[in-house]
mmCIF file of C-alpha atoms (C1' of nucleotides) in Angstrom:
data_model
loop_
_atom_site.group_PDB
_atom_site.id
_atom_site.type_symbol
_atom_site.label_atom_id
_atom_site.label_comp_id
_atom_site.label_asym_id
_atom_site.label_seq_id
_atom_site.Cartn_x
_atom_site.Cartn_y
_atom_site.Cartn_z
ATOM 1 C CA MET A 1285 92.794 89.204 79.281
ATOM 2 C CA ALA A 1286 94.791 89.901 76.075
ATOM 3 C CA ASN A 1287 94.508 88.865 72.645
ATOM 4 C CA ASP A 1288 92.998 85.324 72.538
ATOM 5 C CA LYS A 1289 92.995 84.411 69.132
ATOM 6 C CA ARG A 1290 96.709 86.311 69.179
ATOM 7 C CA MET A 1291 96.543 87.066 65.434
ATOM 8 C CA ASP A 1292 99.750 89.737 66.323
ATOM 9 C CA CYS A 1293 101.152 86.178 66.841
ATOM 10 C CA VAL A 1294 99.501 84.314 63.946
ATOM 11 C CA ILE A 1295 100.565 87.107 61.438
ATOM 12 C CA LEU A 1296 104.326 87.336 62.646
ATOM 13 C CA GLY A 1297 103.629 83.704 62.237
ATOM 14 C CA LEU A 1298 102.833 83.924 58.715
ATOM 15 C CA LEU A 1299 105.428 86.363 57.678
ATOM 16 C CA CYS A 1300 108.287 84.752 58.870
ATOM 17 C CA HIS A 1301 108.068 82.211 55.014
ATOM 18 C CA GLU A 1302 107.411 85.131 53.393
ATOM 19 C CA PRO A 1303 106.017 88.956 52.809
ATOM 20 C CA LEU A 1304 102.357 89.367 52.656
ATOM 21 C CA THR A 1305 99.030 91.470 52.251
ATOM 22 C CA GLY A 1306 96.377 91.299 54.658
ATOM 23 C CA TYR A 1307 94.433 89.830 51.629
ATOM 24 C CA ASP A 1308 96.459 86.871 51.934
ATOM 25 C CA ILE A 1309 96.759 86.713 55.447
ATOM 26 C CA LYS A 1310 92.938 85.729 55.242
ATOM 27 C CA LYS A 1311 93.705 83.490 52.681
ATOM 28 C CA ARG A 1312 96.496 81.119 54.531
ATOM 29 C CA ILE A 1313 93.786 81.080 57.952
ATOM 30 C CA ASP A 1314 91.170 80.977 56.028
ATOM 31 C CA GLY A 1315 93.502 77.632 54.255
ATOM 32 C CA ALA A 1316 95.710 75.327 55.714
ATOM 33 C CA LEU A 1317 95.178 76.921 59.526
ATOM 34 C CA SER A 1318 91.440 76.533 59.327
ATOM 35 C CA PHE A 1319 91.522 73.160 60.624
ATOM 36 C CA PHE A 1320 92.065 74.333 64.343
ATOM 37 C CA TRP A 1321 92.699 78.143 63.931
ATOM 38 C CA ASN A 1322 90.095 81.359 62.618
ATOM 39 C CA GLY A 1323 90.324 84.794 62.492
ATOM 40 C CA SER A 1324 88.332 87.852 59.932
ATOM 41 C CA PHE A 1325 89.775 90.762 58.439
ATOM 42 C CA GLY A 1326 88.049 93.042 61.501
ATOM 43 C CA SER A 1327 90.813 92.067 62.923
ATOM 44 C CA ILE A 1328 93.437 91.180 60.911
ATOM 45 C CA TYR A 1329 94.021 95.042 59.651
ATOM 46 C CA PRO A 1330 94.039 96.378 62.682
ATOM 47 C CA THR A 1331 96.619 93.663 63.567
ATOM 48 C CA LEU A 1332 98.421 94.656 61.247
ATOM 49 C CA SER A 1333 98.978 99.032 61.964
ATOM 50 C CA LYS A 1334 99.662 98.038 65.338
ATOM 51 C CA LEU A 1335 101.957 95.281 64.353
ATOM 52 C CA THR A 1336 103.416 98.224 62.087
ATOM 53 C CA GLU A 1337 103.704 100.983 64.993
ATOM 54 C CA SER A 1338 105.892 99.384 67.344
ATOM 55 C CA GLY A 1339 107.360 98.021 64.668
ATOM 56 C CA LEU A 1340 107.388 93.978 64.125
ATOM 57 C CA VAL A 1341 106.926 94.661 60.748
ATOM 58 C CA ILE A 1342 107.251 96.931 57.803
ATOM 59 C CA LYS A 1343 104.946 97.754 55.210
ATOM 60 C CA TYR A 1344 105.575 99.028 52.000
ATOM 61 C CA GLU A 1345 103.338 99.602 48.860
ATOM 62 C CA VAL A 1346 103.612 97.857 45.627
ATOM 63 C CA ASN A 1347 102.675 97.663 41.959
ATOM 64 C CA ASP A 1348 102.558 94.715 39.570
ATOM 65 C CA GLY A 1349 101.175 96.218 36.726
ATOM 66 C CA GLY A 1350 97.607 95.824 38.191
ATOM 67 C CA ARG A 1351 96.116 97.852 41.689
ATOM 68 C CA ASN A 1352 97.860 99.293 43.841
ATOM 69 C CA ARG A 1353 98.937 96.342 47.117
ATOM 70 C CA LEU A 1354 99.951 96.725 50.940
ATOM 71 C CA LEU A 1355 103.068 94.407 51.764
ATOM 72 C CA TYR A 1356 104.124 94.042 55.282
ATOM 73 C CA SER A 1357 106.948 91.510 56.322
ATOM 74 C CA ILE A 1358 108.609 90.843 59.238
ATOM 75 C CA THR A 1359 111.358 92.704 61.310
ATOM 76 C CA ASP A 1360 114.640 90.991 63.111
ATOM 77 C CA GLU A 1361 112.344 92.924 66.345
ATOM 78 C CA GLY A 1362 109.474 90.858 65.039
ATOM 79 C CA LYS A 1363 111.317 87.282 64.737
ATOM 80 C CA LYS A 1364 112.226 87.999 68.307
ATOM 81 C CA VAL A 1365 108.749 87.967 69.305
ATOM 82 C CA LEU A 1366 107.180 85.543 67.713
ATOM 83 C CA LEU A 1367 110.791 83.237 68.940
ATOM 84 C CA GLU A 1368 109.458 84.860 72.926
ATOM 85 C CA TRP A 1369 105.742 83.347 71.812
ATOM 86 C CA LEU A 1370 107.007 80.320 70.737
ATOM 87 C CA LYS A 1371 109.445 79.199 73.434
ATOM 88 C CA GLU A 1372 106.373 79.275 75.897
ATOM 89 C CA PRO A 1373 104.022 77.263 77.020
ATOM 90 C CA VAL A 1374 101.377 76.592 75.535
ATOM 91 C CA LEU A 1375 98.002 78.480 76.847
ATOM 92 C CA LYS A 1376 95.217 77.218 75.711
ATOM 93 C CA ASP A 1377 93.689 73.582 73.310
ATOM 94 C CA GLU A 1378 90.238 74.205 73.013
ATOM 95 C CA LEU A 1379 87.211 72.198 71.201
ATOM 96 C CA ARG A 1380 84.164 73.498 71.262
ATOM 97 C CA TYR A 1381 81.330 71.219 69.594
ATOM 98 C CA GLU A 1382 78.240 72.318 69.441
ATOM 99 C CA THR A 1383 77.585 68.892 67.879
ATOM 100 C CA LEU A 1384 77.768 66.897 71.631
ATOM 101 C CA LEU A 1385 76.549 69.569 73.150
ATOM 102 C CA LYS A 1386 73.158 68.603 71.248
ATOM 103 C CA LEU A 1387 74.312 64.564 71.722
ATOM 104 C CA PHE A 1388 74.541 64.998 74.923
ATOM 105 C CA PHE A 1389 70.843 66.302 75.564
ATOM 106 C CA GLY A 1390 70.193 63.487 72.551
ATOM 107 C CA GLU A 1391 67.140 61.606 75.555
ATOM 108 C CA GLU A 1392 64.954 65.043 75.347
ATOM 109 C CA LEU A 1393 65.538 64.921 71.108
ATOM 110 C CA GLY A 1394 65.387 61.038 70.606
ATOM 111 C CA MET A 1395 66.842 59.073 68.623
ATOM 112 C CA LYS A 1396 66.114 59.851 65.164
ATOM 113 C CA GLY A 1397 66.825 63.744 65.803
ATOM 114 C CA THR A 1398 70.504 62.469 67.352
ATOM 115 C CA LEU A 1399 71.568 60.298 64.317
ATOM 116 C CA MET A 1400 70.167 62.711 62.511
ATOM 117 C CA HIS A 1401 73.172 64.908 64.030
ATOM 118 C CA ILE A 1402 75.860 62.342 63.612
ATOM 119 C CA ASN A 1403 75.122 61.460 60.069
ATOM 120 C CA ARG A 1404 75.113 65.189 59.472
ATOM 121 C CA PHE A 1405 78.534 65.311 61.537
ATOM 122 C CA GLU A 1406 79.992 62.383 59.773
ATOM 123 C CA GLU A 1407 79.470 63.952 55.826
ATOM 124 C CA LYS A 1408 81.490 67.220 57.284
ATOM 125 C CA ILE A 1409 83.676 64.946 58.321
ATOM 126 C CA LYS A 1410 84.008 63.052 55.479
ATOM 127 C CA THR A 1411 84.256 66.471 52.851
ATOM 128 C CA ASN A 1412 87.080 67.702 55.248
ATOM 129 C CA LEU A 1413 89.337 64.561 55.899
ATOM 130 C CA SER A 1414 89.258 64.517 51.727
ATOM 131 C CA MET A 1415 90.951 67.923 52.049
ATOM 132 C CA LEU A 1416 93.455 67.152 54.170
ATOM 133 C CA GLN A 1417 94.570 64.241 52.453
ATOM 134 C CA MET A 1418 95.133 66.155 49.126
ATOM 135 C CA PHE A 1419 97.334 68.799 51.748
ATOM 136 C CA GLU A 1420 98.778 65.592 52.789
ATOM 137 C CA GLU A 1421 99.118 64.961 49.101
ATOM 138 C CA ASN A 1422 101.168 68.162 47.952
ATOM 139 C CA LEU A 1423 103.065 68.309 51.435
ATOM 140 C CA LYS A 1424 104.628 64.845 50.499
ATOM 141 C CA LEU A 1425 105.839 65.977 47.714
ATOM 142 C CA LEU A 1426 107.370 69.258 48.482
ATOM 143 C CA GLN A 1427 109.612 67.423 51.022
ATOM 144 C CA ASP A 1428 112.698 69.679 50.031
ATOM 145 C CA GLU A 1429 111.138 72.473 52.755
ATOM 146 C CA GLU A 1430 111.889 72.529 55.835
ATOM 147 C CA THR A 1431 108.537 74.102 56.832
ATOM 148 C CA HIS A 1432 106.692 71.711 54.962
ATOM 149 C CA LYS A 1433 107.317 68.744 57.297
ATOM 150 C CA TYR A 1434 105.926 70.953 60.424
ATOM 151 C CA TYR A 1435 102.684 71.788 57.961
ATOM 152 C CA LEU A 1436 102.494 68.303 57.100
ATOM 153 C CA LEU A 1437 102.797 68.020 61.140
ATOM 154 C CA THR A 1438 99.406 69.713 62.194
ATOM 155 C CA VAL A 1439 97.953 68.504 58.282
ATOM 156 C CA MET A 1440 99.040 64.334 59.996
ATOM 157 C CA PHE A 1441 96.802 65.501 63.289
ATOM 158 C CA GLY A 1442 94.136 66.694 61.653
ATOM 159 C CA ILE A 1443 93.508 63.299 59.268
ATOM 160 C CA GLU A 1444 94.836 61.043 62.655
ATOM 161 C CA THR A 1445 91.597 62.716 63.938
ATOM 162 C CA TYR A 1446 89.020 63.005 61.701
ATOM 163 C CA LYS A 1447 89.382 59.537 61.071
ATOM 164 C CA ALA A 1448 88.771 58.828 65.065
ATOM 165 C CA TYR A 1449 85.752 61.377 64.306
ATOM 166 C CA LEU A 1450 84.287 58.334 61.800
ATOM 167 C CA LYS A 1451 85.472 55.345 63.864
ATOM 168 C CA TRP A 1452 83.247 57.122 66.235
ATOM 169 C CA CYS A 1453 80.214 57.426 64.215
ATOM 170 C CA ASP A 1454 79.555 54.036 63.487
ATOM 171 C CA ASN A 1455 80.292 53.125 66.695
ATOM 172 C CA ALA A 1456 77.835 55.983 68.127
ATOM 173 C CA ARG A 1457 75.292 54.784 66.060
ATOM 174 C CA LYS A 1458 75.435 51.057 67.000
ATOM 175 C CA LEU A 1459 75.250 52.085 70.604
ATOM 176 C CA LEU A 1460 71.912 54.389 69.610
ATOM 177 C CA GLU A 1461 70.592 51.401 67.949
ATOM 178 C CA VAL A 1462 71.181 48.707 69.624
ATOM 179 C CA ARG A 1463 67.381 48.019 70.956
ATOM 180 C CA MET B 1181 75.933 87.251 66.222
ATOM 181 C CA ALA B 1182 73.770 86.409 69.358
ATOM 182 C CA ASN B 1183 74.786 84.000 71.775
ATOM 183 C CA ASP B 1184 77.815 82.236 70.914
ATOM 184 C CA LYS B 1185 77.770 79.946 74.062
ATOM 185 C CA ARG B 1186 74.446 79.353 73.745
ATOM 186 C CA MET B 1187 74.237 79.785 77.955
ATOM 187 C CA ASP B 1188 70.563 79.159 77.962
ATOM 188 C CA CYS B 1189 70.118 76.080 75.436
ATOM 189 C CA VAL B 1190 72.616 74.741 77.464
ATOM 190 C CA ILE B 1191 71.554 75.725 81.418
ATOM 191 C CA LEU B 1192 68.239 74.580 79.373
ATOM 192 C CA GLY B 1193 69.333 71.479 78.423
ATOM 193 C CA LEU B 1194 70.990 70.616 82.014
ATOM 194 C CA LEU B 1195 67.380 71.380 83.885
ATOM 195 C CA CYS B 1196 65.790 69.102 82.003
ATOM 196 C CA HIS B 1197 67.632 66.703 83.476
ATOM 197 C CA GLU B 1198 66.938 68.113 86.864
ATOM 198 C CA PRO B 1199 66.737 71.390 89.152
ATOM 199 C CA LEU B 1200 69.653 72.654 90.112
ATOM 200 C CA THR B 1201 71.272 76.109 91.164
ATOM 201 C CA GLY B 1202 73.565 78.293 89.122
ATOM 202 C CA TYR B 1203 76.263 76.795 91.541
ATOM 203 C CA ASP B 1204 75.488 73.211 90.317
ATOM 204 C CA ILE B 1205 75.481 74.209 86.936
ATOM 205 C CA LYS B 1206 78.860 75.584 87.021
ATOM 206 C CA LYS B 1207 79.976 72.625 88.333
ATOM 207 C CA ARG B 1208 78.231 70.300 85.489
ATOM 208 C CA ILE B 1209 80.114 72.359 82.766
ATOM 209 C CA ASP B 1210 83.247 71.981 84.410
ATOM 210 C CA GLY B 1211 82.273 68.316 84.974
ATOM 211 C CA ALA B 1212 81.492 66.042 82.040
ATOM 212 C CA LEU B 1213 80.599 68.973 79.438
ATOM 213 C CA SER B 1214 83.807 69.982 79.667
ATOM 214 C CA PHE B 1215 85.745 68.417 77.369
ATOM 215 C CA PHE B 1216 84.134 70.262 75.247
ATOM 216 C CA TRP B 1217 82.496 73.041 76.102
ATOM 217 C CA ASN B 1218 82.927 75.157 78.528
ATOM 218 C CA GLY B 1219 81.365 79.115 80.629
ATOM 219 C CA SER B 1220 81.903 80.962 83.115
ATOM 220 C CA PHE B 1221 79.931 82.731 86.468
ATOM 221 C CA GLY B 1222 79.286 85.837 84.842
ATOM 222 C CA SER B 1223 77.477 84.249 81.860
ATOM 223 C CA ILE B 1224 75.233 81.904 84.321
ATOM 224 C CA TYR B 1225 74.173 84.061 86.525
ATOM 225 C CA PRO B 1226 72.809 86.826 84.665
ATOM 226 C CA THR B 1227 71.277 83.783 81.825
ATOM 227 C CA LEU B 1228 69.194 82.336 84.546
ATOM 228 C CA SER B 1229 67.617 85.884 85.071
ATOM 229 C CA LYS B 1230 66.947 86.609 82.066
ATOM 230 C CA LEU B 1231 65.286 82.435 81.429
ATOM 231 C CA THR B 1232 63.327 83.508 84.932
ATOM 232 C CA GLU B 1233 61.921 86.834 82.983
ATOM 233 C CA SER B 1234 61.053 84.686 80.139
ATOM 234 C CA GLY B 1235 58.996 81.872 82.335
ATOM 235 C CA LEU B 1236 61.346 79.060 80.630
ATOM 236 C CA VAL B 1237 62.186 78.541 83.993
ATOM 237 C CA ILE B 1238 61.427 78.941 87.646
ATOM 238 C CA LYS B 1239 62.794 79.715 89.868
ATOM 239 C CA TYR B 1240 62.253 79.217 93.872
ATOM 240 C CA GLU B 1241 64.150 79.302 96.947
ATOM 241 C CA VAL B 1242 64.796 76.073 98.964
ATOM 242 C CA ASN B 1243 66.373 75.929 102.602
ATOM 243 C CA ASP B 1244 67.695 72.175 103.375
ATOM 244 C CA GLY B 1245 68.943 73.049 106.857
ATOM 245 C CA GLY B 1246 72.200 74.712 104.931
ATOM 246 C CA ARG B 1247 72.017 78.352 103.769
ATOM 247 C CA ASN B 1248 69.328 78.964 101.072
ATOM 248 C CA ARG B 1249 70.053 78.412 97.977
ATOM 249 C CA LEU B 1250 67.676 79.413 94.355
ATOM 250 C CA LEU B 1251 67.328 75.922 92.419
ATOM 251 C CA TYR B 1252 65.613 77.076 88.799
ATOM 252 C CA SER B 1253 63.721 74.148 86.958
ATOM 253 C CA ILE B 1254 62.344 74.457 83.059
ATOM 254 C CA THR B 1255 58.970 74.863 82.692
ATOM 255 C CA ASP B 1256 56.821 73.493 79.559
ATOM 256 C CA GLU B 1257 57.903 76.747 77.697
ATOM 257 C CA GLY B 1258 61.847 76.193 78.447
ATOM 258 C CA LYS B 1259 61.243 72.708 77.048
ATOM 259 C CA LYS B 1260 59.702 73.667 74.079
ATOM 260 C CA VAL B 1261 62.524 76.127 73.067
ATOM 261 C CA LEU B 1262 65.117 73.665 73.888
ATOM 262 C CA LEU B 1263 64.008 70.811 71.645
ATOM 263 C CA GLU B 1264 63.570 73.755 68.659
ATOM 264 C CA TRP B 1265 67.295 74.461 69.253
ATOM 265 C CA LEU B 1266 68.351 70.333 69.303
ATOM 266 C CA LYS B 1267 66.575 69.870 66.446
ATOM 267 C CA GLU B 1268 68.063 72.696 64.459
ATOM 268 C CA PRO B 1269 71.281 71.709 62.262
ATOM 269 C CA VAL B 1270 74.219 72.389 64.113
ATOM 270 C CA LEU B 1271 75.618 75.895 63.489
ATOM 271 C CA LYS B 1272 79.321 75.565 64.926
ATOM 272 C CA ASP B 1273 82.285 73.019 65.660
ATOM 273 C CA GLU B 1274 85.373 74.204 66.420
ATOM 274 C CA LEU B 1275 88.909 73.019 67.178
ATOM 275 C CA ARG B 1276 91.420 75.928 68.352
ATOM 276 C CA TYR B 1277 94.427 74.648 69.597
ATOM 277 C CA GLU B 1278 97.257 77.170 70.220
ATOM 278 C CA THR B 1279 99.539 73.964 70.627
ATOM 279 C CA LEU B 1280 99.138 73.413 66.921
ATOM 280 C CA LEU B 1281 99.913 77.035 66.171
ATOM 281 C CA LYS B 1282 102.774 76.707 67.261
ATOM 282 C CA LEU B 1283 103.963 73.576 65.353
ATOM 283 C CA PHE B 1284 102.489 74.873 62.229
ATOM 284 C CA PHE B 1285 105.239 77.880 63.398
ATOM 285 C CA GLY B 1286 107.537 74.693 64.118
ATOM 286 C CA GLU B 1287 110.194 75.606 61.472
ATOM 287 C CA GLU B 1288 111.031 79.114 63.799
ATOM 288 C CA LEU B 1289 111.795 77.528 67.095
ATOM 289 C CA GLY B 1290 113.390 74.446 65.569
ATOM 290 C CA MET B 1291 112.593 70.740 66.837
ATOM 291 C CA LYS B 1292 113.925 70.583 69.869
ATOM 292 C CA GLY B 1293 110.891 73.084 71.090
ATOM 293 C CA THR B 1294 109.046 71.684 69.243
ATOM 294 C CA LEU B 1295 109.250 68.005 70.586
ATOM 295 C CA MET B 1296 109.203 69.660 74.058
ATOM 296 C CA HIS B 1297 105.450 71.322 72.681
ATOM 297 C CA ILE B 1298 105.009 67.947 71.792
ATOM 298 C CA ASN B 1299 105.318 66.329 74.985
ATOM 299 C CA ARG B 1300 103.425 68.254 77.013
ATOM 300 C CA PHE B 1301 100.598 67.787 74.711
ATOM 301 C CA GLU B 1302 100.805 64.349 75.211
ATOM 302 C CA GLU B 1303 101.032 64.294 79.253
ATOM 303 C CA LYS B 1304 97.758 66.577 79.170
ATOM 304 C CA ILE B 1305 96.158 64.667 77.042
ATOM 305 C CA LYS B 1306 97.471 61.009 79.042
ATOM 306 C CA THR B 1307 95.727 63.204 81.814
ATOM 307 C CA ASN B 1308 92.684 63.587 80.368
ATOM 308 C CA LEU B 1309 92.277 60.629 79.060
ATOM 309 C CA SER B 1310 92.024 58.796 81.842
ATOM 310 C CA MET B 1311 89.783 61.473 83.411
ATOM 311 C CA LEU B 1312 87.123 60.301 80.596
ATOM 312 C CA GLN B 1313 87.943 56.369 80.345
ATOM 313 C CA MET B 1314 86.870 56.483 84.679
ATOM 314 C CA PHE B 1315 83.703 58.109 83.404
ATOM 315 C CA GLU B 1316 83.029 55.728 80.817
ATOM 316 C CA GLU B 1317 82.982 52.695 83.354
ATOM 317 C CA ASN B 1318 80.733 55.007 85.843
ATOM 318 C CA LEU B 1319 78.466 55.342 83.255
ATOM 319 C CA LYS B 1320 78.859 52.148 82.184
ATOM 320 C CA LEU B 1321 77.416 51.050 85.988
ATOM 321 C CA LEU B 1322 74.521 53.289 85.388
ATOM 322 C CA GLN B 1323 72.663 51.684 82.181
ATOM 323 C CA ASP B 1324 69.283 51.728 84.105
ATOM 324 C CA GLU B 1325 68.677 55.593 82.647
ATOM 325 C CA GLU B 1326 68.134 56.165 79.047
ATOM 326 C CA THR B 1327 70.317 59.752 79.644
ATOM 327 C CA HIS B 1328 73.292 58.144 80.114
ATOM 328 C CA LYS B 1329 73.981 56.851 77.301
ATOM 329 C CA TYR B 1330 73.567 59.403 75.146
ATOM 330 C CA TYR B 1331 75.979 60.669 77.865
ATOM 331 C CA LEU B 1332 78.185 57.876 76.904
ATOM 332 C CA LEU B 1333 78.034 59.142 73.732
ATOM 333 C CA THR B 1334 80.123 62.042 74.458
ATOM 334 C CA VAL B 1335 82.818 60.709 76.862
ATOM 335 C CA MET B 1336 83.539 57.739 73.763
ATOM 336 C CA PHE B 1337 84.256 61.108 71.753
ATOM 337 C CA GLY B 1338 86.532 62.139 74.047
ATOM 338 C CA ILE B 1339 87.903 58.773 74.517
ATOM 339 C CA GLU B 1340 87.871 57.832 70.646
ATOM 340 C CA THR B 1341 89.869 61.554 70.155
ATOM 341 C CA TYR B 1342 92.265 61.299 72.845
ATOM 342 C CA LYS B 1343 93.867 58.102 71.667
ATOM 343 C CA ALA B 1344 94.408 59.148 68.451
ATOM 344 C CA TYR B 1345 95.753 62.292 69.998
ATOM 345 C CA LEU B 1346 98.443 60.065 71.910
ATOM 346 C CA LYS B 1347 99.386 58.413 68.300
ATOM 347 C CA TRP B 1348 99.664 61.041 66.986
ATOM 348 C CA CYS B 1349 102.037 62.453 68.932
ATOM 349 C CA ASP B 1350 104.509 58.995 68.481
ATOM 350 C CA ASN B 1351 104.149 59.589 65.196
ATOM 351 C CA ALA B 1352 104.698 63.004 64.528
ATOM 352 C CA ARG B 1353 108.344 62.600 67.016
ATOM 353 C CA LYS B 1354 108.702 59.664 64.663
ATOM 354 C CA LEU B 1355 108.411 62.505 61.829
ATOM 355 C CA LEU B 1356 111.133 64.989 63.029
ATOM 356 C CA GLU B 1357 113.538 62.573 64.501
ATOM 357 C CA VAL B 1358 113.769 60.814 61.256
ATOM 358 C CA ARG B 1359 117.091 62.412 60.185
ATOM 359 C "C1'" DC C 168 89.976 78.482 113.984
ATOM 360 C "C1'" DT C 169 90.967 78.487 109.302
ATOM 361 C "C1'" DT C 170 90.654 76.158 105.157
ATOM 362 C "C1'" DA C 171 87.776 74.809 101.740
ATOM 363 C "C1'" DC C 172 83.997 74.760 99.735
ATOM 364 C "C1'" DC C 173 79.126 76.113 99.051
ATOM 365 C "C1'" DA C 174 77.001 80.169 97.125
ATOM 366 C "C1'" DT C 175 75.098 84.141 94.117
ATOM 367 C "C1'" DG C 176 75.978 88.158 91.874
ATOM 368 C "C1'" DT C 177 77.909 92.290 89.805
ATOM 369 C "C1'" DA C 178 80.962 95.655 86.852
ATOM 370 C "C1'" DA C 179 84.257 96.651 83.551
ATOM 371 C "C1'" DG C 180 86.666 95.654 80.095
ATOM 372 C "C1'" DG C 181 88.980 93.294 76.170
ATOM 373 C "C1'" DC C 182 88.613 91.071 71.797
ATOM 374 C "C1'" DG C 183 86.683 89.769 68.035
ATOM 375 C "C1'" DT C 184 83.151 89.218 64.854
ATOM 376 C "C1'" DT C 185 79.058 91.040 61.546
ATOM 377 C "C1'" DA C 186 78.147 94.413 58.285
ATOM 378 C "C1'" DC C 187 78.493 98.285 56.205
ATOM 379 C "C1'" DA C 188 81.217 100.959 53.020
ATOM 380 C "C1'" DT C 189 84.752 101.245 48.606
ATOM 381 C "C1'" DG C 190 86.294 100.298 44.834
ATOM 382 C "C1'" DA C 191 89.744 98.310 41.037
ATOM 383 C "C1'" DT C 192 90.946 93.789 38.227
ATOM 384 C "C1'" DT C 193 90.325 89.559 35.871
ATOM 385 C "C1'" DC C 194 87.683 87.021 33.450
ATOM 386 C "C1'" DA C 195 83.563 85.259 30.648
ATOM 387 C "C1'" DT D 371 78.988 94.270 31.709
ATOM 388 C "C1'" DG D 372 77.529 91.276 35.007
ATOM 389 C "C1'" DA D 373 80.375 88.347 38.446
ATOM 390 C "C1'" DA D 374 84.085 87.064 41.737
ATOM 391 C "C1'" DT D 375 87.440 88.029 43.248
ATOM 392 C "C1'" DC D 376 90.812 91.346 44.886
ATOM 393 C "C1'" DA D 377 91.785 94.618 48.452
ATOM 394 C "C1'" DT D 378 91.339 97.471 52.100
ATOM 395 C "C1'" DG D 379 89.386 98.713 55.712
ATOM 396 C "C1'" DT D 380 85.878 100.822 60.054
ATOM 397 C "C1'" DA D 381 82.277 100.802 63.675
ATOM 398 C "C1'" DA D 382 79.401 98.986 65.789
ATOM 399 C "C1'" DC D 383 77.605 95.844 68.810
ATOM 400 C "C1'" DG D 384 77.682 91.872 71.161
ATOM 401 C "C1'" DC D 385 79.840 87.984 74.067
ATOM 402 C "C1'" DC D 386 81.937 86.416 77.511
ATOM 403 C "C1'" DT D 387 86.083 86.321 80.873
ATOM 404 C "C1'" DT D 388 88.002 88.317 85.033
ATOM 405 C "C1'" DA D 389 88.139 90.577 88.802
ATOM 406 C "C1'" DC D 390 86.084 91.746 92.411
ATOM 407 C "C1'" DA D 391 82.463 91.508 96.739
ATOM 408 C "C1'" DT D 392 80.080 89.303 100.293
ATOM 409 C "C1'" DG D 393 79.435 85.967 102.935
ATOM 410 C "C1'" DG D 394 77.181 80.888 104.753
ATOM 411 C "C1'" DT D 395 78.568 76.277 106.233
ATOM 412 C "C1'" DA D 396 80.727 71.962 107.319
ATOM 413 C "C1'" DA D 397 84.919 69.429 108.386
ATOM 414 C "C1'" DG D 398 89.359 69.250 110.298
#
DNA sequence: CTTACCATGTAAGGCGTTACATGATTCA
DNA sequence: TGAATCATGTAACGCCTTACATGGTAAG
């Protein structure tokens, strides 16, 4: 059913804060959003066209010295649509960890292989955690803008979660190595 | 690219433990696996046919009093393929939480709406957590089978994670309600 | 006797990714 | 002058879900 990644809502949400190009949107998605969302150019640009057609955003060309860029900004109608969606209850929170799938079948792989996956997972998480902690510090410095409070909420979520993952890594290793 | 949900691997993994019907497989996916994986009949049955054709599983009909059922079991070749996949590094661990997306755009929605989402999220998590805790207790009673140790690993992951979520809910509310 | 669950499948269609195509600009 | 990044787009293709179709069995 329609619009699994809700690219339209993501774009409207981002444009609420400031006008952006498609390329900018991709950077935002790969940045602060990347811990809980993702999306590709192949869905960003077509969605921008659709949103322009239906009058939820306006496109205008700008030329600031460099090459021409297509900047998009949200309309009042767009804000209304965004708000409608924001008010609706969440439909789906989904976690899909291949790591856990492999661990679930760990008996076939054996202890050594399983430990390998746990260690690799731990490495990735440590990297992500320190990135999030940098985000967090930056956000705490920028307490002036109300928006940042909401960004901080999602960053805190990531930090809390990743810390729990690391704790689990320790416990998991202990459980496997016992006996 | 190919096989995002790795239904073939999921099926091979489950059949490693015991022969199952397509319907059984769906139940497993909706049960212990559901916290980190999912899949529908529309992908299970076609995958079973494909696996049968390529000789990784064998199909046989059984009639145990009731109606005929199609039971599948894994072949040596199938085990080899599964093991190959299990050894490979994990490609993707993905979290996609609409809740976080809505919180990220929380300034548009305002504090009240945001708190609503947090509370609804908390309710869901509490329910899931108590389910997982029941799973955990059952698994601890069945320590005889080595397999259960690996299942326990994934259940522990869920429990640890959900506890962190609940802790975050408290912190998030505090942050929002301050001032 | 009817509801719930067991059981197997197919088809349409949406959705989004990857890969391709193209080219400007900036910086070293 | 070459690499990296900025920048915009399209097309093919795979993947999976939803919905539909069908019917048996068990339990109350």
